[in-house]
């Protein structure tokens, strides 16, 4: 296990523990997301700053706002890391309202999409990004109406911010999906998300698919099954690491095993597959930070955060739905 990867793990665990003490009632994955945000800036978690920003958020948005609820800790953390928390919140709110235009129901994923646009420095160009995002979602729905839903908004925003044209993106996305869908039968939604991530990355789609399948197979050969649900998309983060698939897999498994010994990352808090997902993110960022591909490093880091955000929301929403069903059944 590379020293830099271990150091990243230690910083993540340290920040997660600080946030846990300040926000014990928050979801464990949201605590990790908040910790990751501080890691990205090379800072130590500041609970007091987050709480100050949470007060601002609660003052400006009602308890029913989609910027609060499950998103509250995450948004408050992002505000705390910005130079002007109130302006950051206003920008996210404005972009979210633009994304909501013409839609009846609110959306956690559109909140995350607004954050992505702000964090990418595209707030002033949000109209163009949203227009391209909508065109991409329309194209994806036309090709795969049963695979495309609200959850795809975040990755569609990432695709919209690439230099590729809408037509080229949709063409590559479809070619990528046709290339790998048979390897992930019964997991079509996850496979489609994986393809969206692959399409955000540069390179020939066939080579990207080959590296992805090689990595997935290498995990199986190592006796570890990589998750095929919300975790699958994170596999794409590893394809640009200039190493053999088996060596990459060994590093990810070693990182996951190291995290397993830390509070917040044991089986009480997450599944083995979720831990592998976080390990893949940390390994990807560590190796790409040291490579000559600076652009790939930035893209990988951004995509990793989006996948982590989506994964956290997927688990929270699924858990809430299950609890609601159980409650209804008992009544």
PDB file of C-alpha atoms in Angstrom, residues 2 5 53 60 62 89 96-98 119 136 159 171 236 238 266 268 280 303 314 331:
ATOM      1  CA  UNK A   2       1.498   3.314  -1.130  1.00  0.00           C
ATOM      2  CA  UNK A   5      -2.678   6.439  -0.063  1.00  0.00           C
ATOM      3  CA  UNK A  53     -23.217  27.927   7.926  1.00  0.00           C
ATOM      4  CA  UNK A  60     -32.797  31.046   4.255  1.00  0.00           C
ATOM      5  CA  UNK A  62     -37.434  25.986   5.260  1.00  0.00           C
ATOM      6  CA  UNK A  89     -25.633  29.318  -0.966  1.00  0.00           C
ATOM      7  CA  UNK A  96     -31.040  24.634  -8.470  1.00  0.00           C
ATOM      8  CA  UNK A  97     -34.089  26.765  -9.320  1.00  0.00           C
ATOM      9  CA  UNK A  98     -32.951  26.886 -12.953  1.00  0.00           C
ATOM     10  CA  UNK A 119     -17.765  23.945  -7.466  1.00  0.00           C
ATOM     11  CA  UNK A 136     -28.198  15.047 -22.989  1.00  0.00           C
ATOM     12  CA  UNK A 159     -20.797  15.283 -19.333  1.00  0.00           C
ATOM     13  CA  UNK A 171     -22.875   8.496 -29.608  1.00  0.00           C
ATOM     14  CA  UNK A 236     -14.076   3.883 -14.083  1.00  0.00           C
ATOM     15  CA  UNK A 238      -9.158   3.456 -11.945  1.00  0.00           C
ATOM     16  CA  UNK A 266     -16.259  -1.052   9.643  1.00  0.00           C
ATOM     17  CA  UNK A 268     -21.305  -1.423  11.299  1.00  0.00           C
ATOM     18  CA  UNK A 280     -10.906   3.031  -5.271  1.00  0.00           C
ATOM     19  CA  UNK A 303     -16.166  12.486 -10.758  1.00  0.00           C
ATOM     20  CA  UNK A 314     -28.962   6.262  -2.996  1.00  0.00           C
ATOM     21  CA  UNK A 331     -49.860  -0.254  10.813  1.00  0.00           C
TER      22      UNK A 331
END
